[in-house]
Short mmCIF file of the N, C-alpha and C atoms (twelve columns), coordinates in Angstrom:
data_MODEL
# 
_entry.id   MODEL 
# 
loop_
_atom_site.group_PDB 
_atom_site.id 
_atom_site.type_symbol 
_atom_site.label_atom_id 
_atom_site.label_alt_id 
_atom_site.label_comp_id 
_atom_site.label_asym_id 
_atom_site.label_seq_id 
_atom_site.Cartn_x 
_atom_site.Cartn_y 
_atom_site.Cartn_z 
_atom_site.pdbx_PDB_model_num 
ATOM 1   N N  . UNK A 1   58.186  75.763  120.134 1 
ATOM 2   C CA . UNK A 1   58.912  74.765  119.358 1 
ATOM 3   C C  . UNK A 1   59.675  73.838  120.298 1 
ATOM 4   N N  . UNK A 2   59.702  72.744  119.760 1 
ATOM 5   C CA . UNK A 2   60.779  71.458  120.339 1 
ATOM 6   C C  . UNK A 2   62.023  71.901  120.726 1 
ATOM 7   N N  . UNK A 3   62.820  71.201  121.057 1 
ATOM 8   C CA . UNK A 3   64.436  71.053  120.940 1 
ATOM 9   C C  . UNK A 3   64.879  70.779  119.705 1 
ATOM 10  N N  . UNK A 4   63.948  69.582  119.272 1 
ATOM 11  C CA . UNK A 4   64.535  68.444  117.878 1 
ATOM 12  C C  . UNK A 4   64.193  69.630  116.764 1 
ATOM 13  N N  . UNK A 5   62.631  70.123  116.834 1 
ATOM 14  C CA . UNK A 5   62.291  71.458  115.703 1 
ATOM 15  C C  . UNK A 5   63.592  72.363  115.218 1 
ATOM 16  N N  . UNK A 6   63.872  73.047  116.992 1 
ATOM 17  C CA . UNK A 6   64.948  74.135  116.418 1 
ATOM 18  C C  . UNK A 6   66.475  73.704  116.291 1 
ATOM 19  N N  . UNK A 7   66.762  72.385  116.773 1 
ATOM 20  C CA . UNK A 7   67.834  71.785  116.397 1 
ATOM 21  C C  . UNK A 7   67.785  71.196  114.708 1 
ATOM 22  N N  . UNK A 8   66.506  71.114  114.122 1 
ATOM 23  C CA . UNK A 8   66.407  70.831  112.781 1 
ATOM 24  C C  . UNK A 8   66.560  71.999  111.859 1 
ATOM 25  N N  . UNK A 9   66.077  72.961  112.863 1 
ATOM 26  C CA . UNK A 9   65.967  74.301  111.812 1 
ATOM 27  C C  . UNK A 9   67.040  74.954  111.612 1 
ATOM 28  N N  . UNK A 10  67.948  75.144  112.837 1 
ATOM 29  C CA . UNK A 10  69.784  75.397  113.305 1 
ATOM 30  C C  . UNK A 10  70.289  74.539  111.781 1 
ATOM 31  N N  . UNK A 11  70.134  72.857  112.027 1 
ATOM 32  C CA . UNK A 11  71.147  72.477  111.183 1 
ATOM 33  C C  . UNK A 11  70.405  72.714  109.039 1 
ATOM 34  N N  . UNK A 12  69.342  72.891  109.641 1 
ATOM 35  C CA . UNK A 12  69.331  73.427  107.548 1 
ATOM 36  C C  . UNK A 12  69.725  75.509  107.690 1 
ATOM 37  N N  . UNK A 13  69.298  75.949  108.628 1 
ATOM 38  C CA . UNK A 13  70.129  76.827  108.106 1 
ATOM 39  C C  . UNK A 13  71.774  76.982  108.209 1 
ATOM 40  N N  . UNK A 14  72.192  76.467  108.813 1 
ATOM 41  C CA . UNK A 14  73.849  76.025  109.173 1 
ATOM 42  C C  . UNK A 14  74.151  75.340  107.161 1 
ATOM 43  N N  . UNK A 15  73.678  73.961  107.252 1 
ATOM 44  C CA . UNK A 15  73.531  73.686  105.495 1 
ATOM 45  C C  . UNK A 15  73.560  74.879  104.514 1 
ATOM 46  N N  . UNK A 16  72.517  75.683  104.653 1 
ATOM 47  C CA . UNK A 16  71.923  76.973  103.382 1 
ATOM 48  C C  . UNK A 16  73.499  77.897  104.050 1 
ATOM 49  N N  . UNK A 17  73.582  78.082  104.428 1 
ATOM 50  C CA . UNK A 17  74.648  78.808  105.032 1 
ATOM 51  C C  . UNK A 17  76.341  78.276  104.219 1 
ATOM 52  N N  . UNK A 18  75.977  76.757  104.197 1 
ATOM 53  C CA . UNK A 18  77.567  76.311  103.638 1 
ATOM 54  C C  . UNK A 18  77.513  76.302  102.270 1 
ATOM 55  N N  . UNK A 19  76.291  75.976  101.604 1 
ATOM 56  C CA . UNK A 19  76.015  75.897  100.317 1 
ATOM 57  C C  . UNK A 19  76.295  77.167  99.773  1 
ATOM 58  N N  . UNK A 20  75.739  78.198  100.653 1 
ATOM 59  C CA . UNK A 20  75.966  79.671  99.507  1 
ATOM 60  C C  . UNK A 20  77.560  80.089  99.545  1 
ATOM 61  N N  . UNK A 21  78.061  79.459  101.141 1 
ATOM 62  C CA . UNK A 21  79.971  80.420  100.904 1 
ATOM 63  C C  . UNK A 21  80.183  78.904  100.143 1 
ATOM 64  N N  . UNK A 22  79.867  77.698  99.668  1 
ATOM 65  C CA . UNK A 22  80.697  77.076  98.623  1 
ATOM 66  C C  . UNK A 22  80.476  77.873  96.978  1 
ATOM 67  N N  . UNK A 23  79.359  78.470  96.746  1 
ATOM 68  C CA . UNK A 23  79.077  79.177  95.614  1 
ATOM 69  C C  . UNK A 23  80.011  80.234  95.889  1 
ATOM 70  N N  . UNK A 24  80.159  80.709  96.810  1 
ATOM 71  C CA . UNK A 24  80.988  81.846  96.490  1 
ATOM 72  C C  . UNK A 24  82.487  81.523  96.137  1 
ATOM 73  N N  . UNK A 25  82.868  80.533  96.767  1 
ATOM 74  C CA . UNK A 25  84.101  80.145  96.794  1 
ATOM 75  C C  . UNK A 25  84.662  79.698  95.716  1 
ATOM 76  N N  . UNK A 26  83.322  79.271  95.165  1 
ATOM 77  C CA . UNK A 26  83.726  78.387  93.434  1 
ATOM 78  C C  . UNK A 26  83.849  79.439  92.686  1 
ATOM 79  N N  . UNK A 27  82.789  80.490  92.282  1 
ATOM 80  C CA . UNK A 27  82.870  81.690  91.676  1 
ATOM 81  C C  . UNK A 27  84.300  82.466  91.660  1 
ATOM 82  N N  . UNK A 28  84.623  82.935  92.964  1 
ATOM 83  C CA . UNK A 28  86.263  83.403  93.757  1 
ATOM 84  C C  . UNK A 28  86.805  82.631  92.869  1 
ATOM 85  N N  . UNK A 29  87.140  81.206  93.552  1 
ATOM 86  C CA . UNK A 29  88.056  80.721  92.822  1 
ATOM 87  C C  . UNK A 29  88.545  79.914  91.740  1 
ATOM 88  N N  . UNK A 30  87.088  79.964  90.747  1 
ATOM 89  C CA . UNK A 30  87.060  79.773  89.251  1 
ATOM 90  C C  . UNK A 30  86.975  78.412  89.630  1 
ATOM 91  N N  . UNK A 31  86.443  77.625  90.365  1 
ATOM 92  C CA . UNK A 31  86.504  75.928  90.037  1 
ATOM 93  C C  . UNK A 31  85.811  75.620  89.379  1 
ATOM 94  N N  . UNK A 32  86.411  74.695  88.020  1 
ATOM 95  C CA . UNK A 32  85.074  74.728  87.060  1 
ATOM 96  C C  . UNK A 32  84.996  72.771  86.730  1 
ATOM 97  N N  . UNK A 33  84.172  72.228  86.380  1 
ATOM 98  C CA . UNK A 33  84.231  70.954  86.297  1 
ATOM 99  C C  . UNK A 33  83.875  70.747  84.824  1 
ATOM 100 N N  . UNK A 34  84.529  69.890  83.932  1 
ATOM 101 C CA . UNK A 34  83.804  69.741  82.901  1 
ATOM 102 C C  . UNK A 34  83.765  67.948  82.606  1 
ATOM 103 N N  . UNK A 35  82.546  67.179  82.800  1 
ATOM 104 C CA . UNK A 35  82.699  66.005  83.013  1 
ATOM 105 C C  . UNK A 35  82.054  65.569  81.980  1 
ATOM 106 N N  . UNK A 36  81.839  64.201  81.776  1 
ATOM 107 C CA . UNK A 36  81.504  63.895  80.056  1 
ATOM 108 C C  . UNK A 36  80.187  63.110  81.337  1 
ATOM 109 N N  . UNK A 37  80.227  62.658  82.785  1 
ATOM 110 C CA . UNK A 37  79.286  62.334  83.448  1 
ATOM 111 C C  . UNK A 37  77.608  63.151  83.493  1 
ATOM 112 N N  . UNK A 38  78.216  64.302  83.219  1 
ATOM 113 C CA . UNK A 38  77.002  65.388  83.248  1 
ATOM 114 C C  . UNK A 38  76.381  65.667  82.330  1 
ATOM 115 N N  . UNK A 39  76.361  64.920  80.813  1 
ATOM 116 C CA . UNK A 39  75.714  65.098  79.728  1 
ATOM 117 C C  . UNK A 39  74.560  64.019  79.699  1 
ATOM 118 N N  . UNK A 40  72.919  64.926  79.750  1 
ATOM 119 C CA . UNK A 40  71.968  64.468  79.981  1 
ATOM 120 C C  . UNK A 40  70.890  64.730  78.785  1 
ATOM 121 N N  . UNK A 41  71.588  64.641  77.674  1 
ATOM 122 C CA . UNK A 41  70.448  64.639  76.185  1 
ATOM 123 C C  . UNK A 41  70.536  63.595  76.059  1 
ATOM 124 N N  . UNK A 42  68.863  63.269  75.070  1 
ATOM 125 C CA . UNK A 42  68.708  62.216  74.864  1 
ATOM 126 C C  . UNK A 42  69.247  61.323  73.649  1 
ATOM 127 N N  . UNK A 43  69.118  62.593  72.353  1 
ATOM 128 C CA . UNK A 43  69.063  62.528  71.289  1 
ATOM 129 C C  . UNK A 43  70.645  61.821  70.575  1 
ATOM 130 N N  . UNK A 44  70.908  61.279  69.853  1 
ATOM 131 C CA . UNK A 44  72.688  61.347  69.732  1 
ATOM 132 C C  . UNK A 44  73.556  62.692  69.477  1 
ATOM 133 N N  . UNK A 45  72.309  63.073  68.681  1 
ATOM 134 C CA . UNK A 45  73.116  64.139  67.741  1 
ATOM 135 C C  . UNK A 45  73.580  65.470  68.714  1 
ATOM 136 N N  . UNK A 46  72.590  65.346  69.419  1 
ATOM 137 C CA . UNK A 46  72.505  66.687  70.902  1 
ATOM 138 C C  . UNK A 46  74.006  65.366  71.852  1 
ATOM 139 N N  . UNK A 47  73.659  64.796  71.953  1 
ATOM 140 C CA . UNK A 47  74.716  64.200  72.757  1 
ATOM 141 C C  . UNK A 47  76.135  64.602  72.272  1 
ATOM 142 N N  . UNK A 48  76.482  64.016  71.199  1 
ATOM 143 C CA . UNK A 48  77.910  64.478  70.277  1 
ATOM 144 C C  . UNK A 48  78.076  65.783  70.275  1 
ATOM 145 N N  . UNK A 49  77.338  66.669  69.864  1 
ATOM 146 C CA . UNK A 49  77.331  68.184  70.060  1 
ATOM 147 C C  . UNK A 49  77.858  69.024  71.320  1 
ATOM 148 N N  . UNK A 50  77.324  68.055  72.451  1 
ATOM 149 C CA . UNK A 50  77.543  68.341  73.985  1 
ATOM 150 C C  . UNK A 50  79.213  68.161  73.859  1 
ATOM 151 N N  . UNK A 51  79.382  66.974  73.384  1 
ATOM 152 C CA . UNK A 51  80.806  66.248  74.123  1 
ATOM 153 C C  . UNK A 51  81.590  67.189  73.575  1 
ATOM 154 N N  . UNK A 52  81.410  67.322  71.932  1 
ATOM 155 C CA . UNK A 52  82.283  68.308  71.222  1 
ATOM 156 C C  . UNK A 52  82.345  69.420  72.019  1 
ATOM 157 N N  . UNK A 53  81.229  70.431  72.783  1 
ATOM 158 C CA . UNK A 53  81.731  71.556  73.138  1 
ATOM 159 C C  . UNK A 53  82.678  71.454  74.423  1 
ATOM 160 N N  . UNK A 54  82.277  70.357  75.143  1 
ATOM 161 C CA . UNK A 54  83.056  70.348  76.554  1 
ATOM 162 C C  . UNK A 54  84.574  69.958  76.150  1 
ATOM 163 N N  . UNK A 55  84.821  69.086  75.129  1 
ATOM 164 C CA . UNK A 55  86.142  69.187  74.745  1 
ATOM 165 C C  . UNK A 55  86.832  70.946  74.394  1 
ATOM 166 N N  . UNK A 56  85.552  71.067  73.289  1 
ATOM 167 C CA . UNK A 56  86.006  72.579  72.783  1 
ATOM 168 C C  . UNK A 56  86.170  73.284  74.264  1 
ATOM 169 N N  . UNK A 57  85.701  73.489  75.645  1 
ATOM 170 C CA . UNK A 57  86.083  75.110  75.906  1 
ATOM 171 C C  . UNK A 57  87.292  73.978  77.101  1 
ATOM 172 N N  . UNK A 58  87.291  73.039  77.168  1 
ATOM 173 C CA . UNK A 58  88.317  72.382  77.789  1 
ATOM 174 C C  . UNK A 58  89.449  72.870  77.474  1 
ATOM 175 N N  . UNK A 59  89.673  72.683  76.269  1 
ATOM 176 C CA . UNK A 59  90.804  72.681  75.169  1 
ATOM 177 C C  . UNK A 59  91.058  74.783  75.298  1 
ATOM 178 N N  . UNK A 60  90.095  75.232  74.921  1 
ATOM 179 C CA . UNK A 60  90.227  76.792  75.425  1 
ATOM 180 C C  . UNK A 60  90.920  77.465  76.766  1 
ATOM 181 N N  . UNK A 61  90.189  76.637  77.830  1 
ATOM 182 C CA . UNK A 61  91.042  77.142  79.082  1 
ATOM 183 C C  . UNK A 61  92.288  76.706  78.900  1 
ATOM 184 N N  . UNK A 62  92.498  75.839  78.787  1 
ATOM 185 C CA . UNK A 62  94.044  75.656  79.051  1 
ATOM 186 C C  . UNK A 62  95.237  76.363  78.250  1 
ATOM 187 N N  . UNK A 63  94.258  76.686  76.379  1 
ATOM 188 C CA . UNK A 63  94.800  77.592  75.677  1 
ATOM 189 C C  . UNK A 63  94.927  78.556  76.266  1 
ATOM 190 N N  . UNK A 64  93.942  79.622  77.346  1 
ATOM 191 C CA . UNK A 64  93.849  80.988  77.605  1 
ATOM 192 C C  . UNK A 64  95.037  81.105  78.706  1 
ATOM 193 N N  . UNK A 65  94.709  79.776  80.142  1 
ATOM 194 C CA . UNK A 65  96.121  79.725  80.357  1 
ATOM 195 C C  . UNK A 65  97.596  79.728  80.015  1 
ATOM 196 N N  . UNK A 66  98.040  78.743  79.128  1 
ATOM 197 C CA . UNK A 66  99.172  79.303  78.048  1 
ATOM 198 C C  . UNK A 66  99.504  80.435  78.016  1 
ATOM 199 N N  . UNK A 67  98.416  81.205  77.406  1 
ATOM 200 C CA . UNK A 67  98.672  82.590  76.386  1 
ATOM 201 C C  . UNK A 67  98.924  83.463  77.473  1 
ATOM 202 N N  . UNK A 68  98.068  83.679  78.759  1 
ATOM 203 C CA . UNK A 68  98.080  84.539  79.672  1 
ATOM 204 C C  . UNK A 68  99.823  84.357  80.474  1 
ATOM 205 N N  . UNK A 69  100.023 83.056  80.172  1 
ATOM 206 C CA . UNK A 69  101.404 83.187  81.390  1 
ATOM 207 C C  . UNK A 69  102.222 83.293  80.725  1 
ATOM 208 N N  . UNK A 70  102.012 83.123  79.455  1 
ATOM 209 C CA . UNK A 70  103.211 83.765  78.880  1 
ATOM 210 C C  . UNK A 70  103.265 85.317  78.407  1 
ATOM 211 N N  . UNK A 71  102.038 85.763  78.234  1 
ATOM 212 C CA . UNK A 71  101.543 87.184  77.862  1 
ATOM 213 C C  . UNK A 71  102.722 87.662  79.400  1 
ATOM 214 N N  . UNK A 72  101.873 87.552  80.483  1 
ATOM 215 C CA . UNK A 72  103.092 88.062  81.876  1 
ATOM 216 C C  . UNK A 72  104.504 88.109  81.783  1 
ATOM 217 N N  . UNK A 73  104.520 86.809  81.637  1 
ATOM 218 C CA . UNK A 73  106.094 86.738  80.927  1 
ATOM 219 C C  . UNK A 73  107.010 87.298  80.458  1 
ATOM 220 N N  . UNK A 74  106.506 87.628  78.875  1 
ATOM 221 C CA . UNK A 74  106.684 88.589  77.725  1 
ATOM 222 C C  . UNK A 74  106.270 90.171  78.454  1 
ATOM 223 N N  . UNK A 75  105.410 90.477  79.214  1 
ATOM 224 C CA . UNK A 75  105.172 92.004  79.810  1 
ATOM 225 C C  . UNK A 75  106.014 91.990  80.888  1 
ATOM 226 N N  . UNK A 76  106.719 90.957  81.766  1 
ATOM 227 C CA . UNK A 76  108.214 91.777  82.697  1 
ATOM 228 C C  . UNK A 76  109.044 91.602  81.976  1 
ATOM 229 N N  . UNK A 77  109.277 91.135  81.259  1 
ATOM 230 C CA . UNK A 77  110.344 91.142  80.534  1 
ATOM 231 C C  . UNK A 77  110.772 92.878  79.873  1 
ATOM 232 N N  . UNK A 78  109.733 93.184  79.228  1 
ATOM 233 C CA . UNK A 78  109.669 93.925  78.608  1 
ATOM 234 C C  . UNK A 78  109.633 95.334  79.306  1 
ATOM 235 N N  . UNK A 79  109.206 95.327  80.738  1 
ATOM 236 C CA . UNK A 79  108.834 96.345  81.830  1 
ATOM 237 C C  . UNK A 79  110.409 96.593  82.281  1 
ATOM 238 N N  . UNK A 80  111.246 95.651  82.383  1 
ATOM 239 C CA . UNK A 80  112.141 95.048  82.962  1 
ATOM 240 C C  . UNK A 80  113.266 96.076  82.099  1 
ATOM 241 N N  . UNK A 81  113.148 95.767  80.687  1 
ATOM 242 C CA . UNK A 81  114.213 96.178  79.909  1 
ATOM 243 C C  . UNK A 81  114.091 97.812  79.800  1 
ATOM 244 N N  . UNK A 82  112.678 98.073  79.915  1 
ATOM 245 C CA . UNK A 82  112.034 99.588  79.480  1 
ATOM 246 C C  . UNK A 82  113.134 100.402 81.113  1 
ATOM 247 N N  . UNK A 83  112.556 99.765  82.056  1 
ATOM 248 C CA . UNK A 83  113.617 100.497 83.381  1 
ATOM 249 C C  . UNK A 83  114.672 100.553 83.157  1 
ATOM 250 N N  . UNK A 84  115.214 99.431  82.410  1 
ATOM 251 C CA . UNK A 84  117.231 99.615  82.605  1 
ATOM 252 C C  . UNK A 84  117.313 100.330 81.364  1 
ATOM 253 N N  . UNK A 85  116.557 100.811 80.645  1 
ATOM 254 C CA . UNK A 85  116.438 101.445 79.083  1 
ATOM 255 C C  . UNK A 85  117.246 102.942 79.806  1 
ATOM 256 N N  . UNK A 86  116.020 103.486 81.002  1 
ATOM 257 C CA . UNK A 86  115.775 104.420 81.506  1 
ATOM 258 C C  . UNK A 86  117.079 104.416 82.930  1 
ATOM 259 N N  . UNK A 87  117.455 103.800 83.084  1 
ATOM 260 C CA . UNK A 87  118.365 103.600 84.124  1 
ATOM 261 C C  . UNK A 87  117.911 103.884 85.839  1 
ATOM 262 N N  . UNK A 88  116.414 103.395 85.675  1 
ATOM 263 C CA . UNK A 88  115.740 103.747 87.173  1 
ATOM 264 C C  . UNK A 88  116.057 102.084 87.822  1 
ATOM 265 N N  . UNK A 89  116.453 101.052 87.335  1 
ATOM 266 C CA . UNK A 89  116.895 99.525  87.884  1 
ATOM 267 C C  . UNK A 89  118.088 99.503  87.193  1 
ATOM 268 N N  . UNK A 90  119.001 98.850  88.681  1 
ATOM 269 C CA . UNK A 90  120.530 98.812  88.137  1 
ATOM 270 C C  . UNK A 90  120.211 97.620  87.501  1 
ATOM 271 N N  . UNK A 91  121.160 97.158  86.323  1 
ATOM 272 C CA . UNK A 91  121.379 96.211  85.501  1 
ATOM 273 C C  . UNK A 91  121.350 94.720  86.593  1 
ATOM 274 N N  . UNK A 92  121.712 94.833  87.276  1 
ATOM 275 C CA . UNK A 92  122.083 93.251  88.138  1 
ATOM 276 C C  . UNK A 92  120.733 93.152  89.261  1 
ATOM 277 N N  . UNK A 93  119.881 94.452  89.187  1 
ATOM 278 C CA . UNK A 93  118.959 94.199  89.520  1 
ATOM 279 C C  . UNK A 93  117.410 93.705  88.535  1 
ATOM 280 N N  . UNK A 94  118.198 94.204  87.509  1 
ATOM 281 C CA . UNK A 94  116.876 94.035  87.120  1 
ATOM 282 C C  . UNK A 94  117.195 92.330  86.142  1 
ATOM 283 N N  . UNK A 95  118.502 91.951  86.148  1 
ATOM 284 C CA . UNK A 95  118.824 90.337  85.715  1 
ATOM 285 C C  . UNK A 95  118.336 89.600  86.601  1 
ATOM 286 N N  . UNK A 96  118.435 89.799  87.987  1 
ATOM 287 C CA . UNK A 96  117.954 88.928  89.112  1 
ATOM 288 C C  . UNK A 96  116.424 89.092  88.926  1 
ATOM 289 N N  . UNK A 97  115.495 90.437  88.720  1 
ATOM 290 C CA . UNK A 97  114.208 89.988  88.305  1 
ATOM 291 C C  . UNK A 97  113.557 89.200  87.474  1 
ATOM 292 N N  . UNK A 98  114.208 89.015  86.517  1 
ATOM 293 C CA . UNK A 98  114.296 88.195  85.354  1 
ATOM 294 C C  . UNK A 98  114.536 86.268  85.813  1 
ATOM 295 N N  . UNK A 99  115.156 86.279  86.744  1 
ATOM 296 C CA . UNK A 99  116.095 84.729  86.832  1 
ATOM 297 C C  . UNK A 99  114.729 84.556  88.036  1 
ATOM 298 N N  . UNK A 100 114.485 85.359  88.920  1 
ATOM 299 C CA . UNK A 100 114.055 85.014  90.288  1 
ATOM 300 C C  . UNK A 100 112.744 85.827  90.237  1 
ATOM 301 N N  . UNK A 101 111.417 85.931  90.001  1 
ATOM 302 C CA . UNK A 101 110.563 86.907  89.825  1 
ATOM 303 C C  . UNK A 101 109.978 86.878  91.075  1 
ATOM 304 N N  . UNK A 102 110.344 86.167  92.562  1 
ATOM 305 C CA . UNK A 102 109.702 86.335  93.392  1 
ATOM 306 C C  . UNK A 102 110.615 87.148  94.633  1 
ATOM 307 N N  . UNK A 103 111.893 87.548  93.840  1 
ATOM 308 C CA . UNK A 103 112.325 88.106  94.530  1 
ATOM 309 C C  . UNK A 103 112.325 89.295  95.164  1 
ATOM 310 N N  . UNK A 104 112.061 89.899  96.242  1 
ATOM 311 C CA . UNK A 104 111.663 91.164  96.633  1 
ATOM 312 C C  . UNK A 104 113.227 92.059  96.536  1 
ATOM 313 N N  . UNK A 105 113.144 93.254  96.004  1 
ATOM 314 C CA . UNK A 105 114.301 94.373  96.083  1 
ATOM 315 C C  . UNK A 105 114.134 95.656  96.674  1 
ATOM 316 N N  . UNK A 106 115.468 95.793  97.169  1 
ATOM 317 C CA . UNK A 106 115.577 97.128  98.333  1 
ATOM 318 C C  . UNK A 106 116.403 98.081  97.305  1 
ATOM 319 N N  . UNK A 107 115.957 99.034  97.311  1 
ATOM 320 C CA . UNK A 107 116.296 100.273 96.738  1 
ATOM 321 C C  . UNK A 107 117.341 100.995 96.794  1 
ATOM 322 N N  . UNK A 108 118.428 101.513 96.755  1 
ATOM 323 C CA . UNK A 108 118.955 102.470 97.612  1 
ATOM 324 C C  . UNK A 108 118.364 104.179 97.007  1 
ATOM 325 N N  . UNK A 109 118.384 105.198 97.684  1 
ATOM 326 C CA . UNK A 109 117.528 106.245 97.460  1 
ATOM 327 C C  . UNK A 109 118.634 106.591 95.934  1 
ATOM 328 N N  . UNK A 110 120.093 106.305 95.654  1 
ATOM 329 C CA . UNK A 110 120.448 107.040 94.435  1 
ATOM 330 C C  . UNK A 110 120.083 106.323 93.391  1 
ATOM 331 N N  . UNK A 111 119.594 105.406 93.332  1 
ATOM 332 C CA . UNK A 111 119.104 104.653 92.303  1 
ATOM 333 C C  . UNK A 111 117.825 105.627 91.375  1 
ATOM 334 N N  . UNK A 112 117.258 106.453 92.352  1 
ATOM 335 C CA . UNK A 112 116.296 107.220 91.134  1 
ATOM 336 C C  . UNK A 112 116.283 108.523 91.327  1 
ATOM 337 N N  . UNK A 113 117.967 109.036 90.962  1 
ATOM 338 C CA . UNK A 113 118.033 110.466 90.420  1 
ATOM 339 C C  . UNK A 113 118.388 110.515 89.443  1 
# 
């Protein structure tokens, strides 16, 4: 083989190589596109049908988002109160979890006898 051959063959597998970690990456990290550009029926009625659903699951994610961050929300909250119920989080610790949820806490060992 050439130089130019295996320098051609290097750069499509280098390509096939970026194409599959961008699939993975999209998959990982849920990138999803929903464009009214990408609707390719011919018909009207198939056309309108299209647009309607891409609105419809549009309109869904962002519902499922909603529900989920507040579902979290509503579950420390509730995790939160169940500990100081039980007295395993002192009260001013477990208000600061509440105000600050990224806050990291240090224990002292009498806190869970």
């Amino acid at each position: 083989m050439s130089d130019i051959a295996k320098n051609q063959k290097q750069l499509r597998e280098e390509q096939r190589i970026a194409r599959q970690d961008e699939r993975m990456r999209n998959a990982v990290e849920g990138k999803r596109r929903y464009s009214l550009d990408r609707i390719m029926t011919r018909l009207q009625a198939t056309s309108e049908s299209t647009i309607m659903m891409v609105f419809l699951v549009m309109n869904l994610g962002r519902l499922l988002r909603k529900t989920a961050s507040a579902f979290f929300a509503l579950l420390v909250s509730l995790i939160s109160r169940l500990l100081r119920a039980q007295n395993i989080v002192p009260n001013h610790a477990a208000q600061a979890a509440t105000n600050s949820p990224t806050k990291i806490f240090h224990f002292h060992a009498s806190t869970f006898r």
